[in-house]
């Protein structure tokens, strides 16, 4: 799978802080033998985020675009709005899964506003900006992201239930 990583952070964009969250995403992707085809850093600015997303989805032809940062309640947290401007269809269940699975260990996960959706043949997923939030988000999408990208790309068109699983045990 081809993965693009976009870090949204004023301090990282200005060179005042290391990009620990983007590095975690890259490590996660490489551990799964995914190709990291592009990385970008941009300030918490809607136009910059939109440009980075368009480039990742269209120019880099990424199957999975993971953003980190800009998903909270602060006035400059505009990643969800920028993402909605770019995606063609929202995938609400992915964003819900990220929040719901983090809640038992981190109540403030409920404050996250990240979204997920599809642009062309790319799946875009907003992750929180903190390294712990990124870990939680990656743990949440890990069991579903390959299948999601296969469906988005058209590699999978049918969804038969595996023989070893019944309806009650499905994820």
Short mmCIF file of C-alpha atoms in Angstrom, two decimals:
data_model
loop_
_atom_site.label_atom_id
_atom_site.label_comp_id
_atom_site.label_asym_id
_atom_site.label_seq_id
_atom_site.Cartn_x
_atom_site.Cartn_y
_atom_site.Cartn_z
CA UNK A 1 0.00 0.00 0.00
CA UNK A 2 1.17 3.54 -0.78
CA UNK A 3 0.95 5.83 2.25
CA UNK A 4 1.26 9.62 2.49
CA UNK A 5 1.79 11.35 5.83
CA UNK A 6 0.81 14.95 6.51
CA UNK A 7 1.76 16.59 9.80
CA UNK A 8 -0.32 19.64 10.64
CA UNK A 9 1.49 21.72 13.24
CA UNK A 10 2.55 25.34 13.44
CA UNK A 11 5.53 24.49 15.66
CA UNK A 12 6.76 21.61 13.48
CA UNK A 13 6.30 23.70 10.32
CA UNK A 14 8.42 26.47 11.88
CA UNK A 15 11.12 23.99 12.91
CA UNK A 16 10.57 24.58 16.63
CA UNK A 17 9.55 21.00 17.42
CA UNK A 18 10.42 17.54 16.12
CA UNK A 19 7.72 15.65 14.25
CA UNK A 20 7.32 12.70 16.64
CA UNK A 21 3.78 11.89 15.46
CA UNK A 22 4.68 11.78 11.77
CA UNK A 23 7.65 9.57 12.60
CA UNK A 24 5.37 7.16 14.49
CA UNK A 25 3.09 6.90 11.48
CA UNK A 26 6.07 6.23 9.18
CA UNK A 27 7.35 3.51 11.52
CA UNK A 28 3.88 1.92 11.65
CA UNK A 29 3.60 1.94 7.84
CA UNK A 30 7.07 0.49 7.28
CA UNK A 31 6.49 -2.24 9.89
CA UNK A 32 3.57 -3.38 7.71
CA UNK A 33 5.70 -3.21 4.56
CA UNK A 34 3.69 -0.26 3.23
CA UNK A 35 5.50 2.28 1.04
CA UNK A 36 5.70 5.79 2.47
CA UNK A 37 5.45 7.71 -0.81
CA UNK A 38 5.29 11.23 0.58
CA UNK A 39 5.58 13.21 3.78
CA UNK A 40 4.59 16.81 4.26
CA UNK A 41 4.40 19.31 7.06
CA UNK A 42 2.13 22.31 7.03
CA UNK A 43 0.93 24.96 9.42
CA UNK A 44 -2.57 24.92 10.91
CA UNK A 45 -3.94 26.75 7.89
CA UNK A 46 -6.89 25.51 5.84
CA UNK A 47 -5.40 26.42 2.45
CA UNK A 48 -2.05 24.76 3.27
CA UNK A 49 -3.76 21.61 4.51
CA UNK A 50 -5.99 21.45 1.42
CA UNK A 51 -2.93 21.79 -0.86
CA UNK A 52 -1.10 19.02 1.02
CA UNK A 53 -4.13 16.72 0.87
CA UNK A 54 -4.68 17.34 -2.84
CA UNK A 55 -1.03 16.63 -3.54
CA UNK A 56 -1.05 13.42 -1.49
CA UNK A 57 -4.27 12.12 -3.03
CA UNK A 58 -3.85 13.27 -6.60
CA UNK A 59 -0.16 13.80 -7.38
CA UNK A 60 1.34 11.14 -5.09
CA UNK A 61 -1.50 8.71 -5.86
CA UNK A 62 -1.50 7.49 -2.27
CA UNK A 63 -3.92 4.78 -1.29
CA UNK A 64 -3.86 5.90 2.35
CA UNK A 65 -3.35 9.48 3.49
CA UNK A 66 -2.83 9.87 7.22
CA UNK A 67 -2.83 13.31 8.78
CA UNK A 68 -1.72 14.07 12.30
CA UNK A 69 -2.66 17.22 14.16
CA UNK A 70 -5.20 19.98 14.00
CA UNK A 71 -8.20 17.89 15.08
CA UNK A 72 -8.97 19.43 18.47
CA UNK A 73 -11.11 22.30 19.66
CA UNK A 74 -8.57 25.13 19.42
CA UNK A 75 -9.39 27.92 16.97
CA UNK A 76 -6.48 26.94 14.69
CA UNK A 77 -7.46 23.23 14.62
CA UNK A 78 -8.89 23.20 11.09
CA UNK A 79 -7.76 19.82 9.72
CA UNK A 80 -11.31 18.35 9.69
CA UNK A 81 -12.65 21.34 7.75
CA UNK A 82 -9.79 21.16 5.24
CA UNK A 83 -10.31 17.42 4.89
CA UNK A 84 -14.03 17.82 4.26
CA UNK A 85 -13.22 20.34 1.51
CA UNK A 86 -11.12 17.69 -0.26
CA UNK A 87 -12.90 14.38 0.24
CA UNK A 88 -15.77 13.28 -1.97
CA UNK A 89 -17.41 10.90 0.52
CA UNK A 90 -17.09 10.73 4.28
CA UNK A 91 -16.32 7.45 6.11
CA UNK A 92 -17.79 8.30 9.50
CA UNK A 93 -17.30 4.83 10.98
CA UNK A 94 -13.52 5.08 10.77
CA UNK A 95 -13.36 8.35 12.70
CA UNK A 96 -15.91 7.02 15.19
CA UNK A 97 -13.84 3.86 15.71
CA UNK A 98 -10.73 5.91 16.47
CA UNK A 99 -12.54 7.95 19.13
CA UNK A 100 -14.54 5.10 20.67
CA UNK A 101 -11.55 2.78 21.10
CA UNK A 102 -9.46 5.53 22.73
CA UNK A 103 -12.17 6.64 25.18
CA UNK A 104 -11.75 3.93 27.86
CA UNK A 105 -8.16 5.01 28.47
CA UNK A 106 -8.37 8.70 27.55
CA UNK A 107 -11.61 10.58 28.21
CA UNK A 108 -10.44 13.61 26.21
CA UNK A 109 -10.54 11.51 23.04
CA UNK A 110 -14.17 12.65 22.93
CA UNK A 111 -12.88 16.15 22.12
CA UNK A 112 -11.30 14.97 18.86
CA UNK A 113 -12.96 16.13 15.67
CA UNK A 114 -10.99 14.07 13.15
CA UNK A 115 -12.77 12.79 10.06
CA UNK A 116 -12.12 10.16 7.43
CA UNK A 117 -13.21 9.90 3.85
CA UNK A 118 -12.45 9.09 0.25
CA UNK A 119 -11.03 11.18 -2.54
CA UNK A 120 -10.70 9.28 -5.80
CA UNK A 121 -8.86 6.09 -4.90
CA UNK A 122 -7.39 7.49 -1.68
CA UNK A 123 -8.62 6.95 1.86
CA UNK A 124 -7.91 9.98 4.06
CA UNK A 125 -7.85 9.57 7.85
CA UNK A 126 -7.26 12.35 10.39
CA UNK A 127 -5.34 11.26 13.48
CA UNK A 128 -4.75 13.35 16.61
CA UNK A 129 -1.54 15.34 16.95
CA UNK A 130 -0.05 13.76 20.08
CA UNK A 131 2.11 10.64 19.82
CA UNK A 132 -0.24 8.78 22.19
CA UNK A 133 -3.25 9.84 20.13
CA UNK A 134 -1.51 8.67 16.98
CA UNK A 135 -0.77 5.28 18.59
CA UNK A 136 -4.41 4.94 19.64
CA UNK A 137 -5.60 5.92 16.17
CA UNK A 138 -3.26 3.53 14.39
CA UNK A 139 -4.30 0.71 16.74
CA UNK A 140 -7.93 1.48 15.87
CA UNK A 141 -7.49 1.44 12.09
CA UNK A 142 -4.93 -1.37 11.91
CA UNK A 143 -7.45 -4.24 11.59
CA UNK A 144 -9.56 -2.46 8.96
CA UNK A 145 -7.36 -0.15 6.91
CA UNK A 146 -6.01 -2.66 4.37
CA UNK A 147 -9.51 -3.88 3.54
CA UNK A 148 -10.82 -0.32 3.40
CA UNK A 149 -8.11 0.68 0.92
CA UNK A 150 -8.72 -2.48 -1.12
CA UNK A 151 -12.41 -1.55 -1.37
CA UNK A 152 -11.68 2.10 -2.23
CA UNK A 153 -9.24 1.06 -4.97
CA UNK A 154 -11.62 -1.52 -6.41
CA UNK A 155 -9.35 -4.49 -5.65
CA UNK A 156 -12.15 -5.94 -3.50
CA UNK A 157 -15.72 -5.79 -4.72
CA UNK A 158 -17.34 -8.57 -2.68
CA UNK A 159 -17.39 -9.05 1.09
CA UNK A 160 -18.00 -12.70 1.91
CA UNK A 161 -18.02 -13.62 5.59
CA UNK A 162 -14.93 -15.71 6.48
CA UNK A 163 -15.86 -19.34 7.23
CA UNK A 164 -14.31 -19.17 10.71
CA UNK A 165 -16.46 -16.25 11.84
CA UNK A 166 -20.13 -15.97 12.52
CA UNK A 167 -22.20 -12.78 12.61
CA UNK A 168 -21.60 -12.19 16.33
CA UNK A 169 -17.81 -12.21 16.03
CA UNK A 170 -17.39 -9.80 13.13
CA UNK A 171 -15.26 -6.66 13.57
#
